[in-house]
Amino acid sequence: MAGETQSTNVWPLPKFYFSVTGLPSGTVSFQEVTGLSTEVTPIEYRHGDSPSFYPIKMPGLGKVGNVTMRKGIFINDTALWNWFDQIKMNTIERLTVVVSLLDESAAPKMVWTLQNAFPIKVTGTELKSEGNEVAVESVEIAFETMTISAP
């Protein structure tokens, strides 16, 4: 009976199984994605003859943070740097970037869609002569809107 109860439980998704698509190099394996956030700035209003001592709060404009993605550096993999270099020529391509949290069968269970995304910062790895870590680069992406869905 204990086994039956456990098999019907719903478990939270692990955060280590995800994919990122829509970048210039297609689907990219990232080590880390941070900054998937959105918020609404409240507007405070109080009309002049209000008997209340406190203002009324209403939802204002939404805003999104920048997303930072980290991945290992591979030989001849310059797609992110090339995308960033388009800014210099004023030919930047704004993309729709999709971050998907996957289940054990690689089906997307939570999807963050970043509209009109473009890179604002690319950081190379830290070089240390005594280190034995993998070389990791990061890209920070700005975008206009984010939608969250659970397909």
Short mmCIF file of C-alpha atoms in Angstrom, two decimals:
data_model
loop_
_atom_site.label_atom_id
_atom_site.label_comp_id
_atom_site.label_asym_id
_atom_site.label_seq_id
_atom_site.Cartn_x
_atom_site.Cartn_y
_atom_site.Cartn_z
CA MET A 1 0.00 0.00 0.00
CA ALA A 2 2.87 2.38 0.73
CA GLY A 3 4.13 1.94 -2.85
CA GLU A 4 0.73 2.86 -4.29
CA THR A 5 0.62 6.10 -2.34
CA GLN A 6 4.08 7.11 -3.49
CA SER A 7 3.37 6.41 -7.16
CA THR A 8 0.48 8.90 -7.24
CA ASN A 9 2.44 11.72 -5.59
CA VAL A 10 3.34 14.70 -7.71
CA TRP A 11 6.96 15.73 -7.34
CA PRO A 12 8.46 19.14 -8.08
CA LEU A 13 10.48 19.37 -11.27
CA PRO A 14 14.26 19.33 -10.90
CA LYS A 15 15.88 22.58 -11.98
CA PHE A 16 18.90 21.02 -13.69
CA TYR A 17 17.08 19.69 -16.79
CA PHE A 18 16.34 22.60 -19.12
CA SER A 19 16.92 23.77 -22.68
CA VAL A 20 17.44 27.14 -24.35
CA THR A 21 16.33 27.63 -27.97
CA GLY A 22 16.04 30.55 -30.35
CA LEU A 23 19.63 31.77 -30.13
CA PRO A 24 21.75 32.29 -33.29
CA SER A 25 23.38 28.88 -32.83
CA GLY A 26 20.02 27.10 -32.29
CA THR A 27 19.58 25.01 -29.16
CA VAL A 28 22.40 25.69 -26.73
CA SER A 29 23.33 23.74 -23.61
CA PHE A 30 23.84 26.21 -20.80
CA GLN A 31 25.19 25.44 -17.36
CA GLU A 32 23.06 28.09 -15.70
CA VAL A 33 20.22 30.51 -16.50
CA THR A 34 19.44 33.25 -13.98
CA GLY A 35 17.22 36.32 -13.88
CA LEU A 36 13.92 34.97 -15.18
CA SER A 37 11.92 37.62 -13.38
CA THR A 38 9.09 40.02 -14.06
CA GLU A 39 7.42 42.53 -11.81
CA VAL A 40 4.81 45.26 -11.80
CA THR A 41 5.61 48.61 -10.23
CA PRO A 42 2.61 49.78 -8.19
CA ILE A 43 1.16 53.24 -8.73
CA GLU A 44 0.10 55.07 -5.59
CA TYR A 45 -2.82 57.45 -5.84
CA ARG A 46 -4.75 59.48 -3.32
CA HIS A 47 -7.28 62.07 -4.38
CA GLY A 48 -7.28 65.39 -2.54
CA ASP A 49 -10.41 64.99 -0.41
CA SER A 50 -9.90 61.33 0.53
CA PRO A 51 -10.69 60.61 4.19
CA SER A 52 -8.16 57.75 4.13
CA PHE A 53 -4.66 58.46 5.39
CA TYR A 54 -3.19 55.90 2.95
CA PRO A 55 -3.01 56.00 -0.85
CA ILE A 56 -4.71 53.52 -3.14
CA LYS A 57 -2.28 51.18 -4.90
CA MET A 58 -2.93 50.09 -8.46
CA PRO A 59 -0.84 47.96 -10.82
CA GLY A 60 1.42 50.04 -13.03
CA LEU A 61 3.77 49.20 -15.85
CA GLY A 62 5.46 45.84 -15.88
CA LYS A 63 9.18 45.41 -16.19
CA VAL A 64 11.52 42.51 -16.70
CA GLY A 65 15.06 41.90 -15.54
CA ASN A 66 17.96 40.83 -17.70
CA VAL A 67 18.70 37.13 -18.06
CA THR A 68 22.24 35.81 -17.64
CA MET A 69 23.25 32.49 -19.18
CA ARG A 70 26.53 30.64 -18.54
CA LYS A 71 28.01 27.88 -20.66
CA GLY A 72 31.25 26.11 -21.38
CA ILE A 73 33.51 27.48 -24.10
CA PHE A 74 34.00 25.20 -27.12
CA ILE A 75 36.47 25.47 -29.99
CA ASN A 76 35.07 27.47 -32.94
CA ASP A 77 31.83 28.29 -31.08
CA THR A 78 31.60 32.05 -31.58
CA ALA A 79 27.87 32.42 -32.26
CA LEU A 80 27.17 34.42 -29.09
CA TRP A 81 30.14 36.74 -29.72
CA ASN A 82 29.06 37.23 -33.35
CA TRP A 83 25.51 38.07 -32.21
CA PHE A 84 26.93 40.60 -29.74
CA ASP A 85 29.22 42.11 -32.41
CA GLN A 86 26.15 43.00 -34.51
CA ILE A 87 25.58 45.87 -32.05
CA LYS A 88 28.72 47.59 -33.38
CA MET A 89 27.30 47.60 -36.90
CA ASN A 90 23.80 48.59 -35.70
CA THR A 91 22.40 45.43 -37.31
CA ILE A 92 21.44 43.63 -34.09
CA GLU A 93 18.96 40.84 -34.60
CA ARG A 94 16.31 40.69 -31.89
CA LEU A 95 15.30 37.11 -31.25
CA THR A 96 12.65 35.15 -29.41
CA VAL A 97 14.53 33.08 -26.83
CA VAL A 98 12.72 30.18 -25.17
CA VAL A 99 13.88 28.65 -21.88
CA SER A 100 12.11 25.35 -21.12
CA LEU A 101 12.16 23.38 -17.89
CA LEU A 102 11.91 19.71 -18.90
CA ASP A 103 10.59 16.57 -17.27
CA GLU A 104 12.27 13.15 -17.34
CA SER A 105 11.00 12.48 -20.89
CA ALA A 106 12.41 15.84 -22.17
CA ALA A 107 8.92 17.31 -22.53
CA PRO A 108 8.64 21.00 -21.62
CA LYS A 109 6.66 21.53 -18.41
CA MET A 110 7.40 25.22 -17.78
CA VAL A 111 8.32 27.63 -20.57
CA TRP A 112 9.66 31.19 -20.36
CA THR A 113 9.48 33.03 -23.71
CA LEU A 114 11.63 36.16 -24.00
CA GLN A 115 10.47 38.45 -26.82
CA ASN A 116 12.79 40.80 -28.74
CA ALA A 117 15.89 39.58 -26.92
CA PHE A 118 19.37 40.88 -27.67
CA PRO A 119 22.74 40.57 -25.92
CA ILE A 120 23.97 43.46 -23.79
CA LYS A 121 27.04 41.85 -22.25
CA VAL A 122 29.27 38.89 -23.07
CA THR A 123 31.88 37.85 -20.52
CA GLY A 124 34.76 35.52 -21.24
CA THR A 125 36.24 33.12 -18.76
CA GLU A 126 38.62 33.92 -15.94
CA LEU A 127 42.06 32.62 -16.80
CA LYS A 128 44.15 31.18 -13.97
CA SER A 129 47.39 29.28 -14.39
CA GLU A 130 46.73 27.22 -11.24
CA GLY A 131 43.09 26.45 -12.06
CA ASN A 132 41.68 23.17 -13.29
CA GLU A 133 38.12 24.29 -14.03
CA VAL A 134 36.34 24.30 -17.36
CA ALA A 135 36.40 27.60 -19.28
CA VAL A 136 32.97 29.22 -18.94
CA GLU A 137 31.54 32.27 -20.70
CA SER A 138 28.36 34.17 -19.94
CA VAL A 139 25.94 36.28 -21.94
CA GLU A 140 23.51 38.78 -20.47
CA ILE A 141 20.36 39.27 -22.51
CA ALA A 142 17.90 42.17 -22.38
CA PHE A 143 14.37 41.64 -23.67
CA GLU A 144 11.06 43.48 -23.81
CA THR A 145 8.44 41.04 -22.59
CA MET A 146 8.35 37.62 -20.99
CA THR A 147 5.51 35.14 -21.08
CA ILE A 148 5.38 32.12 -18.80
CA SER A 149 3.39 29.05 -19.76
CA ALA A 150 2.93 25.48 -18.60
CA PRO A 151 2.14 23.42 -21.73
#
